[in-house]
């Protein structure tokens, strides 16, 4: 092979390598990011696991609860067990922050009163909804129209020291399609229920989430001093 031909061959190889490297989502160590690799689910099971197993996630949802079916907009940030849920008023202003700065304690931070108070439930409840109960096997699920449904029987009562009330979770039910979780339905009440009529049904209707995003550290910082619930 003459010199010009060799040069063309070398350039072709370099170009092919560059294209190959450019198409790889890699960490600084050169390993493929597991969260980047899990995006783009094609089954309900994969869609649920993609969201629940993601270490970092951010998005918005509509929370619908009670007989009045009142709707609230919530924005959420999760980084492992740490999280923040910000509740908005109808005009788009912030009303309430639910913040767990360490994954162990949960505070309700009231915007108007500018005070944070200990929650009447532990972070575990929201961690179950957004990260999944630890060790939960989804199973095959059940068809509900175009969606697949996965049910976790919780039957869990939280009685937090210093909180104003108890909190009980009967179950949570995840509804998913082939791409994402569409909604999660919970049944709860403020005490140990005597019958199913005591339970309040709530829906977390998810918008498409952001998976594996960087989350600023100050998202999990309490914005106000800790005091009494207003």
Short mmCIF file of C-alpha atoms in Angstrom, two decimals:
data_model
loop_
_atom_site.label_atom_id
_atom_site.label_comp_id
_atom_site.label_asym_id
_atom_site.label_seq_id
_atom_site.Cartn_x
_atom_site.Cartn_y
_atom_site.Cartn_z
CA UNK A 1 0.00 0.00 0.00
CA UNK A 2 1.46 3.42 -0.96
CA UNK A 3 1.71 6.31 1.51
CA UNK A 4 -1.47 8.22 0.44
CA UNK A 5 -3.53 5.02 0.61
CA UNK A 6 -2.18 4.23 4.09
CA UNK A 7 -3.07 7.75 5.25
CA UNK A 8 -6.67 7.41 3.99
CA UNK A 9 -6.98 4.05 5.77
CA UNK A 10 -5.71 5.47 9.08
CA UNK A 11 -8.07 8.45 8.89
CA UNK A 12 -11.01 6.13 8.22
CA UNK A 13 -10.18 4.04 11.30
CA UNK A 14 -9.86 7.15 13.51
CA UNK A 15 -13.20 8.46 12.22
CA UNK A 16 -14.93 5.15 12.98
CA UNK A 17 -13.52 5.11 16.51
CA UNK A 18 -14.66 8.69 17.13
CA UNK A 19 -18.22 7.87 16.02
CA UNK A 20 -18.28 4.81 18.27
CA UNK A 21 -17.04 6.70 21.32
CA UNK A 22 -19.39 9.59 20.67
CA UNK A 23 -22.40 7.25 20.89
CA UNK A 24 -21.48 5.82 24.32
CA UNK A 25 -22.94 7.25 27.54
CA UNK A 26 -19.98 6.83 29.88
CA UNK A 27 -19.02 7.78 33.39
CA UNK A 28 -15.56 9.33 34.03
CA UNK A 29 -14.27 5.82 34.80
CA UNK A 30 -15.40 4.65 31.36
CA UNK A 31 -18.28 2.46 32.59
CA UNK A 32 -21.73 2.98 31.12
CA UNK A 33 -24.06 4.89 33.42
CA UNK A 34 -26.69 2.43 34.69
CA UNK A 35 -29.37 5.13 34.89
CA UNK A 36 -28.67 6.32 31.35
CA UNK A 37 -28.86 2.75 30.14
CA UNK A 38 -32.24 2.09 31.75
CA UNK A 39 -34.07 4.98 30.08
CA UNK A 40 -36.47 4.00 27.30
CA UNK A 41 -38.46 1.17 28.85
CA UNK A 42 -40.50 -1.07 26.59
CA UNK A 43 -42.58 -2.99 29.15
CA UNK A 44 -44.60 -1.85 32.19
CA UNK A 45 -42.30 -3.81 34.51
CA UNK A 46 -39.21 -2.13 33.06
CA UNK A 47 -40.92 1.28 33.20
CA UNK A 48 -41.73 0.88 36.90
CA UNK A 49 -38.26 -0.40 37.78
CA UNK A 50 -36.60 2.39 35.78
CA UNK A 51 -38.33 5.01 37.91
CA UNK A 52 -38.22 3.30 41.31
CA UNK A 53 -34.58 2.21 41.04
CA UNK A 54 -33.26 5.56 39.80
CA UNK A 55 -31.08 7.16 42.48
CA UNK A 56 -31.85 10.68 41.29
CA UNK A 57 -35.13 11.84 39.82
CA UNK A 58 -37.12 15.02 39.37
CA UNK A 59 -40.53 15.86 38.00
CA UNK A 60 -44.04 17.10 38.58
CA UNK A 61 -47.34 15.41 39.29
CA UNK A 62 -50.96 16.18 40.05
CA UNK A 63 -52.17 15.03 43.47
CA UNK A 64 -55.90 14.28 43.62
CA UNK A 65 -57.54 13.33 46.91
CA UNK A 66 -60.75 13.24 48.95
CA UNK A 67 -64.41 13.33 48.05
CA UNK A 68 -63.97 16.77 46.49
CA UNK A 69 -61.21 15.41 44.21
CA UNK A 70 -59.17 18.52 44.92
CA UNK A 71 -56.15 18.82 42.63
CA UNK A 72 -52.71 20.03 43.74
CA UNK A 73 -49.54 20.43 41.72
CA UNK A 74 -46.43 18.91 43.30
CA UNK A 75 -42.81 19.12 42.20
CA UNK A 76 -40.46 16.44 43.54
CA UNK A 77 -36.72 15.89 43.83
CA UNK A 78 -35.18 12.61 45.02
CA UNK A 79 -31.54 11.75 45.65
CA UNK A 80 -31.46 8.32 47.21
CA UNK A 81 -33.55 8.44 50.40
CA UNK A 82 -33.37 12.24 50.61
CA UNK A 83 -36.21 14.14 48.99
CA UNK A 84 -38.30 17.26 48.71
CA UNK A 85 -41.91 17.67 47.65
CA UNK A 86 -43.02 21.25 46.95
CA UNK A 87 -46.76 21.91 46.85
CA UNK A 88 -48.02 24.86 44.79
CA UNK A 89 -51.06 27.10 45.06
CA UNK A 90 -53.40 27.52 42.10
CA UNK A 91 -51.58 30.74 41.14
CA UNK A 92 -48.24 28.91 40.95
CA UNK A 93 -46.82 30.21 44.22
CA UNK A 94 -45.26 27.82 46.73
CA UNK A 95 -47.43 26.69 49.65
CA UNK A 96 -45.59 23.86 51.41
CA UNK A 97 -42.29 22.00 51.28
CA UNK A 98 -42.03 18.43 52.57
CA UNK A 99 -38.30 17.90 53.07
CA UNK A 100 -36.31 14.93 54.31
CA UNK A 101 -32.72 16.22 54.50
CA UNK A 102 -31.27 12.90 55.68
CA UNK A 103 -33.80 10.23 54.66
CA UNK A 104 -34.57 9.63 58.36
CA UNK A 105 -36.76 12.57 59.40
CA UNK A 106 -39.42 14.49 57.48
CA UNK A 107 -40.32 18.15 57.98
CA UNK A 108 -43.27 20.17 56.74
CA UNK A 109 -42.06 23.67 55.91
CA UNK A 110 -44.93 26.19 55.69
CA UNK A 111 -44.17 29.05 53.29
CA UNK A 112 -46.64 31.62 54.65
CA UNK A 113 -45.72 31.03 58.29
CA UNK A 114 -42.00 30.52 57.52
CA UNK A 115 -41.59 27.62 59.94
CA UNK A 116 -40.68 23.93 59.64
CA UNK A 117 -42.41 21.33 61.83
CA UNK A 118 -41.85 17.60 62.29
CA UNK A 119 -44.16 15.52 60.09
CA UNK A 120 -46.75 13.05 61.36
CA UNK A 121 -45.30 10.36 59.11
CA UNK A 122 -41.79 9.11 58.48
CA UNK A 123 -40.01 9.52 55.13
CA UNK A 124 -40.64 5.82 54.55
CA UNK A 125 -44.12 6.55 53.20
CA UNK A 126 -42.94 8.82 50.38
CA UNK A 127 -39.88 6.64 49.79
CA UNK A 128 -42.24 3.71 49.16
CA UNK A 129 -44.22 5.76 46.61
CA UNK A 130 -41.20 7.14 44.74
CA UNK A 131 -38.49 4.50 45.36
CA UNK A 132 -40.60 1.42 46.04
CA UNK A 133 -40.80 -0.61 49.25
CA UNK A 134 -37.48 -2.30 50.00
CA UNK A 135 -37.29 -5.80 48.55
CA UNK A 136 -40.68 -5.52 46.83
CA UNK A 137 -41.14 -8.05 44.03
CA UNK A 138 -43.51 -6.46 41.52
CA UNK A 139 -44.73 -9.81 40.27
CA UNK A 140 -46.54 -10.15 36.98
CA UNK A 141 -49.02 -7.34 37.66
CA UNK A 142 -52.64 -7.27 36.51
CA UNK A 143 -54.10 -5.69 33.40
CA UNK A 144 -56.39 -2.67 33.82
CA UNK A 145 -57.34 -1.50 30.35
CA UNK A 146 -54.19 -0.27 28.62
CA UNK A 147 -52.25 -0.17 31.91
CA UNK A 148 -50.60 -2.78 34.12
CA UNK A 149 -51.25 -2.57 37.86
CA UNK A 150 -48.85 -3.51 40.67
CA UNK A 151 -50.18 -3.62 44.26
CA UNK A 152 -48.25 -3.39 47.54
CA UNK A 153 -50.19 -4.24 50.72
CA UNK A 154 -48.69 -1.91 53.32
CA UNK A 155 -51.07 -1.90 56.33
CA UNK A 156 -48.61 0.39 58.09
CA UNK A 157 -49.31 2.81 60.97
CA UNK A 158 -46.81 5.58 61.73
CA UNK A 159 -46.86 7.10 65.21
CA UNK A 160 -44.10 9.72 65.22
CA UNK A 161 -42.97 11.23 68.52
CA UNK A 162 -43.73 14.96 68.59
CA UNK A 163 -46.15 14.77 65.65
CA UNK A 164 -49.70 16.11 65.86
CA UNK A 165 -51.37 12.90 64.61
CA UNK A 166 -50.82 9.35 63.41
CA UNK A 167 -50.75 8.28 59.78
CA UNK A 168 -51.86 4.96 58.25
CA UNK A 169 -51.21 3.53 54.78
CA UNK A 170 -53.39 0.60 53.70
CA UNK A 171 -51.84 -0.01 50.28
CA UNK A 172 -50.32 1.58 47.21
CA UNK A 173 -51.14 0.63 43.63
CA UNK A 174 -48.90 1.57 40.69
CA UNK A 175 -50.45 1.95 37.22
CA UNK A 176 -47.93 1.87 34.36
CA UNK A 177 -47.79 1.66 30.59
CA UNK A 178 -44.82 0.56 28.48
CA UNK A 179 -42.93 3.83 29.02
CA UNK A 180 -43.58 5.16 32.54
CA UNK A 181 -45.61 5.18 35.73
CA UNK A 182 -48.88 6.92 34.92
CA UNK A 183 -50.23 7.12 38.47
CA UNK A 184 -49.86 5.68 41.95
CA UNK A 185 -52.96 5.30 44.10
CA UNK A 186 -52.82 5.18 47.91
CA UNK A 187 -55.42 4.60 50.62
CA UNK A 188 -54.66 6.35 53.90
CA UNK A 189 -56.16 7.70 57.11
CA UNK A 190 -55.07 9.50 60.29
CA UNK A 191 -55.42 6.48 62.59
CA UNK A 192 -55.72 2.70 62.60
CA UNK A 193 -58.86 2.15 60.47
CA UNK A 194 -61.83 0.20 61.75
CA UNK A 195 -63.18 -0.45 58.26
CA UNK A 196 -62.37 0.38 54.63
CA UNK A 197 -64.84 3.27 54.80
CA UNK A 198 -62.29 5.09 56.99
CA UNK A 199 -59.75 5.16 54.18
CA UNK A 200 -59.12 8.15 51.90
CA UNK A 201 -58.09 7.39 48.31
CA UNK A 202 -55.45 9.64 46.74
CA UNK A 203 -53.84 9.62 43.31
CA UNK A 204 -50.36 10.76 42.29
CA UNK A 205 -50.74 11.41 38.55
CA UNK A 206 -47.21 11.61 37.18
CA UNK A 207 -45.93 13.72 34.32
CA UNK A 208 -42.97 12.23 32.39
CA UNK A 209 -40.01 12.32 34.83
CA UNK A 210 -36.36 13.31 34.52
CA UNK A 211 -34.14 10.38 35.49
CA UNK A 212 -30.51 10.61 36.62
CA UNK A 213 -30.44 14.43 36.75
CA UNK A 214 -28.08 16.41 38.97
CA UNK A 215 -29.87 17.88 41.99
CA UNK A 216 -28.44 20.91 43.87
CA UNK A 217 -27.57 20.20 47.50
CA UNK A 218 -29.61 23.15 48.80
CA UNK A 219 -32.82 21.50 47.57
CA UNK A 220 -32.71 19.40 50.75
CA UNK A 221 -31.88 22.27 53.12
CA UNK A 222 -34.66 23.38 55.47
CA UNK A 223 -35.60 26.96 54.47
CA UNK A 224 -36.89 28.01 57.92
CA UNK A 225 -36.23 27.36 61.61
CA UNK A 226 -37.88 24.36 63.25
CA UNK A 227 -40.89 25.27 65.39
CA UNK A 228 -44.47 24.32 66.14
CA UNK A 229 -47.01 23.52 63.45
CA UNK A 230 -49.10 26.67 62.79
#
